[in-house]
mmCIF file of C-alpha atoms in Angstrom:
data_model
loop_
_atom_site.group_PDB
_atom_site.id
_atom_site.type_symbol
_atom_site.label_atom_id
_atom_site.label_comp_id
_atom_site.label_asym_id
_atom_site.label_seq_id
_atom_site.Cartn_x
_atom_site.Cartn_y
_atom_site.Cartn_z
ATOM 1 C CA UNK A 1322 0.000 0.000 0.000
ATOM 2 C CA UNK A 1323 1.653 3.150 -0.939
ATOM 3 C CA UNK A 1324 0.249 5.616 1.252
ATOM 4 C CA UNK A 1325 1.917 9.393 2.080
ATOM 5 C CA UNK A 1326 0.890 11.905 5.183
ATOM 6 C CA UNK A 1327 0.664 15.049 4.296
ATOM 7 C CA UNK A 1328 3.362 15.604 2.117
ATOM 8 C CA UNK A 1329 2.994 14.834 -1.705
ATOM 9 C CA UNK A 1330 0.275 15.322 -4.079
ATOM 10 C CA UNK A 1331 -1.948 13.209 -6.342
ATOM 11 C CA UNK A 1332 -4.112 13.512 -9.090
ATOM 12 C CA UNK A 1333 -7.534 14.210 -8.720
ATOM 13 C CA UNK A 1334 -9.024 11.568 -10.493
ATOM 14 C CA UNK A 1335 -6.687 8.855 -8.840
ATOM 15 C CA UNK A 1336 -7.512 10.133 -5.567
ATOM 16 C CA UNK A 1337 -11.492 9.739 -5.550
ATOM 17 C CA UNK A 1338 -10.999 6.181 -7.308
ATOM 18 C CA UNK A 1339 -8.258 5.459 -4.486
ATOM 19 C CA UNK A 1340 -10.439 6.292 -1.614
ATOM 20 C CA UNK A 1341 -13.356 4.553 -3.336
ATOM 21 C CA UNK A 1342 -15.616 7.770 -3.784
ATOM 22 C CA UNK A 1343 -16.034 6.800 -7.504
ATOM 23 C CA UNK A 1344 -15.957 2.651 -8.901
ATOM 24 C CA UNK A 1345 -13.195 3.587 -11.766
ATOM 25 C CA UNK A 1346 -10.901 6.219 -12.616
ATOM 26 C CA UNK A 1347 -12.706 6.697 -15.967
ATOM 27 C CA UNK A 1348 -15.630 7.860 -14.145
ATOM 28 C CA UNK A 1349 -13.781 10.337 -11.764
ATOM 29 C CA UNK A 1350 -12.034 11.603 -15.108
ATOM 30 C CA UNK A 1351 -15.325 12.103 -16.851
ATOM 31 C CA UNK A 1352 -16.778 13.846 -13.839
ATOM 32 C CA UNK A 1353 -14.074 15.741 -13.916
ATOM 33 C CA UNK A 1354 -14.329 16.916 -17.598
ATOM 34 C CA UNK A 1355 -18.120 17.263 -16.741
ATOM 35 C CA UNK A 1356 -17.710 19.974 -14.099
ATOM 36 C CA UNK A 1357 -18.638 18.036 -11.440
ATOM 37 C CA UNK A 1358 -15.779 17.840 -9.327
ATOM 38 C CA UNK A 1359 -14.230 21.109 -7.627
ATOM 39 C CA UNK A 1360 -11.592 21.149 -5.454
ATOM 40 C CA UNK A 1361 -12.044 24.854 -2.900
ATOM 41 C CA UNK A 1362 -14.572 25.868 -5.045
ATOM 42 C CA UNK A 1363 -12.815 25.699 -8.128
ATOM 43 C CA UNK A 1364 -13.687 23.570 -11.189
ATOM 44 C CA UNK A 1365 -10.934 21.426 -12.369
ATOM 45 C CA UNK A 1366 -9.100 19.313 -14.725
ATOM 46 C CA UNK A 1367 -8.774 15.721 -13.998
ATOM 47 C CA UNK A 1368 -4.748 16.070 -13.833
ATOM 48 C CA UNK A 1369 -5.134 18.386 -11.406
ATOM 49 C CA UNK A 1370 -3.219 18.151 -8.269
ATOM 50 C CA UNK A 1371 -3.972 17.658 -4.711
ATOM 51 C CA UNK A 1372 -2.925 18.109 -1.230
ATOM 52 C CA UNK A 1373 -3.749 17.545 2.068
ATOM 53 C CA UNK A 1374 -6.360 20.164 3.434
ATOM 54 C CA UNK A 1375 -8.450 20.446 0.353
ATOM 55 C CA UNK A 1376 -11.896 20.678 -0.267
ATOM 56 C CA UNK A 1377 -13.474 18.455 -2.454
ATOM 57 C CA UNK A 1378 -16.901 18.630 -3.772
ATOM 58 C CA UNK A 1379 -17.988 15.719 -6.080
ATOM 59 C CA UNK A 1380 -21.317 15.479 -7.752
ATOM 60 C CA UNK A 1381 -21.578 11.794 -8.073
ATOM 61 C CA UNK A 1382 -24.979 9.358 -8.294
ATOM 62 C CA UNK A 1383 -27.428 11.992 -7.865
ATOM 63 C CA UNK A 1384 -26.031 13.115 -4.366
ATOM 64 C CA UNK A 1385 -23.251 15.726 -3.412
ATOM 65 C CA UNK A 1386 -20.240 14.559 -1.507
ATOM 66 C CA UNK A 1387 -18.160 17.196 0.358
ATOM 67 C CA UNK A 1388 -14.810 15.895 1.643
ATOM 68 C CA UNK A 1389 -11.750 17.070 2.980
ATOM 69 C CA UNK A 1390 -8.500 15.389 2.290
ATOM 70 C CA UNK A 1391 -6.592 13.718 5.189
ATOM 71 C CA UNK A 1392 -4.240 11.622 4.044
ATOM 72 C CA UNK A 1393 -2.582 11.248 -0.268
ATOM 73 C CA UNK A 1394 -3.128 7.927 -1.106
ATOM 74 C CA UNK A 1395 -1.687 6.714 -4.945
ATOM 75 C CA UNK A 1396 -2.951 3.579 -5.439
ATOM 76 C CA UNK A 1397 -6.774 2.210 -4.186
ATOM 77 C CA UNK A 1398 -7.241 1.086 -0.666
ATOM 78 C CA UNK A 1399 -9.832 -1.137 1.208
ATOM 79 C CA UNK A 1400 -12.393 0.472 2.537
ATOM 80 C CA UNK A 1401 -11.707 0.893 5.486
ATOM 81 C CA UNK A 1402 -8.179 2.604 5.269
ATOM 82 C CA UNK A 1403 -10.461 4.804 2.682
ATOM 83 C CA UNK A 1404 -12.509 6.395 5.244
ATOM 84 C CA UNK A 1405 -9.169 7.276 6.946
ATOM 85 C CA UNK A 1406 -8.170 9.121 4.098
ATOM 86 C CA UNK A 1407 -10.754 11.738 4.398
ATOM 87 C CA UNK A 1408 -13.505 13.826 6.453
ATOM 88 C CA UNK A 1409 -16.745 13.525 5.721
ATOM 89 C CA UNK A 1410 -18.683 16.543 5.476
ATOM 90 C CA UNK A 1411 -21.289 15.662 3.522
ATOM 91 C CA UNK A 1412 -25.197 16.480 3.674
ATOM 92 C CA UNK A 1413 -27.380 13.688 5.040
ATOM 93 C CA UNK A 1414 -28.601 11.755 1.634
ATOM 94 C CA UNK A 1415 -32.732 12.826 0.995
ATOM 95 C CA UNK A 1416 -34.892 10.312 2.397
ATOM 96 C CA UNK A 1417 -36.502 7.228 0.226
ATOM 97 C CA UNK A 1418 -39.766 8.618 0.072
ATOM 98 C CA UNK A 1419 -38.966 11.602 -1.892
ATOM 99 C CA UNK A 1420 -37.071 9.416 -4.526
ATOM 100 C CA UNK A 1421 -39.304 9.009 -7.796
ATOM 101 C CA UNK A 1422 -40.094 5.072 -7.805
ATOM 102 C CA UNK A 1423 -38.912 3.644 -11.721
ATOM 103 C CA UNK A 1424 -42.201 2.824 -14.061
ATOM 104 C CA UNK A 1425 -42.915 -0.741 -13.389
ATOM 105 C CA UNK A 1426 -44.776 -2.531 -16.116
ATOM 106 C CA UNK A 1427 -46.262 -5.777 -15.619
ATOM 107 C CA UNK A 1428 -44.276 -8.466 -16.905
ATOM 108 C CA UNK A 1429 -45.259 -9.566 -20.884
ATOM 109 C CA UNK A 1430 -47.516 -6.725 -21.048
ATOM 110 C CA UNK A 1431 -45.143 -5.315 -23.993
ATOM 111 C CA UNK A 1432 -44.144 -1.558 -25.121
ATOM 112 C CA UNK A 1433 -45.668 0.949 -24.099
ATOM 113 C CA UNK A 1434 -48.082 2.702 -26.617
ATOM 114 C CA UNK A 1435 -48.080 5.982 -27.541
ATOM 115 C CA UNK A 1436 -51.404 6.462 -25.172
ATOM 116 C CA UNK A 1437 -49.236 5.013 -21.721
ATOM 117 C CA UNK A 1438 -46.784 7.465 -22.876
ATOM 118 C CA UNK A 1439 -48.651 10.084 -22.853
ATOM 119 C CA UNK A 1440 -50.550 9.471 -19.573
ATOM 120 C CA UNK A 1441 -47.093 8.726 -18.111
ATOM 121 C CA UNK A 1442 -45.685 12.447 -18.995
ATOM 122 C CA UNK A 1443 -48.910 13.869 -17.716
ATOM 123 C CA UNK A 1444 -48.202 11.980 -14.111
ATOM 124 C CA UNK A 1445 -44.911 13.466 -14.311
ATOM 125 C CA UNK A 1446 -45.562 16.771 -14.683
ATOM 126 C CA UNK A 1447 -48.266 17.097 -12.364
ATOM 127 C CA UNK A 1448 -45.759 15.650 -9.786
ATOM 128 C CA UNK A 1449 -42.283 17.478 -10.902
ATOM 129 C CA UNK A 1450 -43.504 21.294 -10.524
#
């Protein structure tokens, strides 16, 4: 495990694959590129480096994480030397019941026509102001 204290610094993307914030470095590159990653409220590139102390804000899943690095970590660590590796400042994640449930359709009841479409977008609008 090749772990550093506070000295060093690290890629961004490498560090929020390494402490397991996102499942592959292609997807903390991309969120990068996207915008959603800023580091003391500053958008940034995914090569962009990283110390102890900073702020990191990471858009990720449909939920905001706020963390502050701890510890530099180069290569991906178990979970629980992860946590270590950062603080958690992050808002509480918004309960179940104001998550939109998925469109079930039964089972072998096919497409849906143009009709269930429609009715469908008219439930959704009445319940996304």
């Amino acid at each position: 495990m090749d772990t550093e204290g506070a000295e060093g610094s690290v890629r961004v993307d490498a560090w929020l694959w390494s402490v397991r914030l996102t499942k592959t470095r292609s997807q903390a590159a991309a969120a990068c590129k996207a915008g959603h990653v800023r580091v003391n409220d500053t958008r940034i590139k995914p090569a962009h480096n990283l110390r102890a102390g900073d702020q990191v804000r990471l858009f990720h899943a449909g939920r905001e994480r706020v963390v502050v690095v701890v510890k530099i970590v180069r290569k991906r660590v178990g979970a629980p030397v992860a946590v270590q590796c950062y603080i958690d400042n992050s808002p509480p994640p918004p309960p179940k019941e104001f998550v939109a449930p998925a469109a079930v359709r039964d089972r072998g009841a096919g497409r849906p026509t143009k009709r269930d479409r429609r009715e469908l977008e008219r439930l959704q609008q009445r319940t996304n102001p």
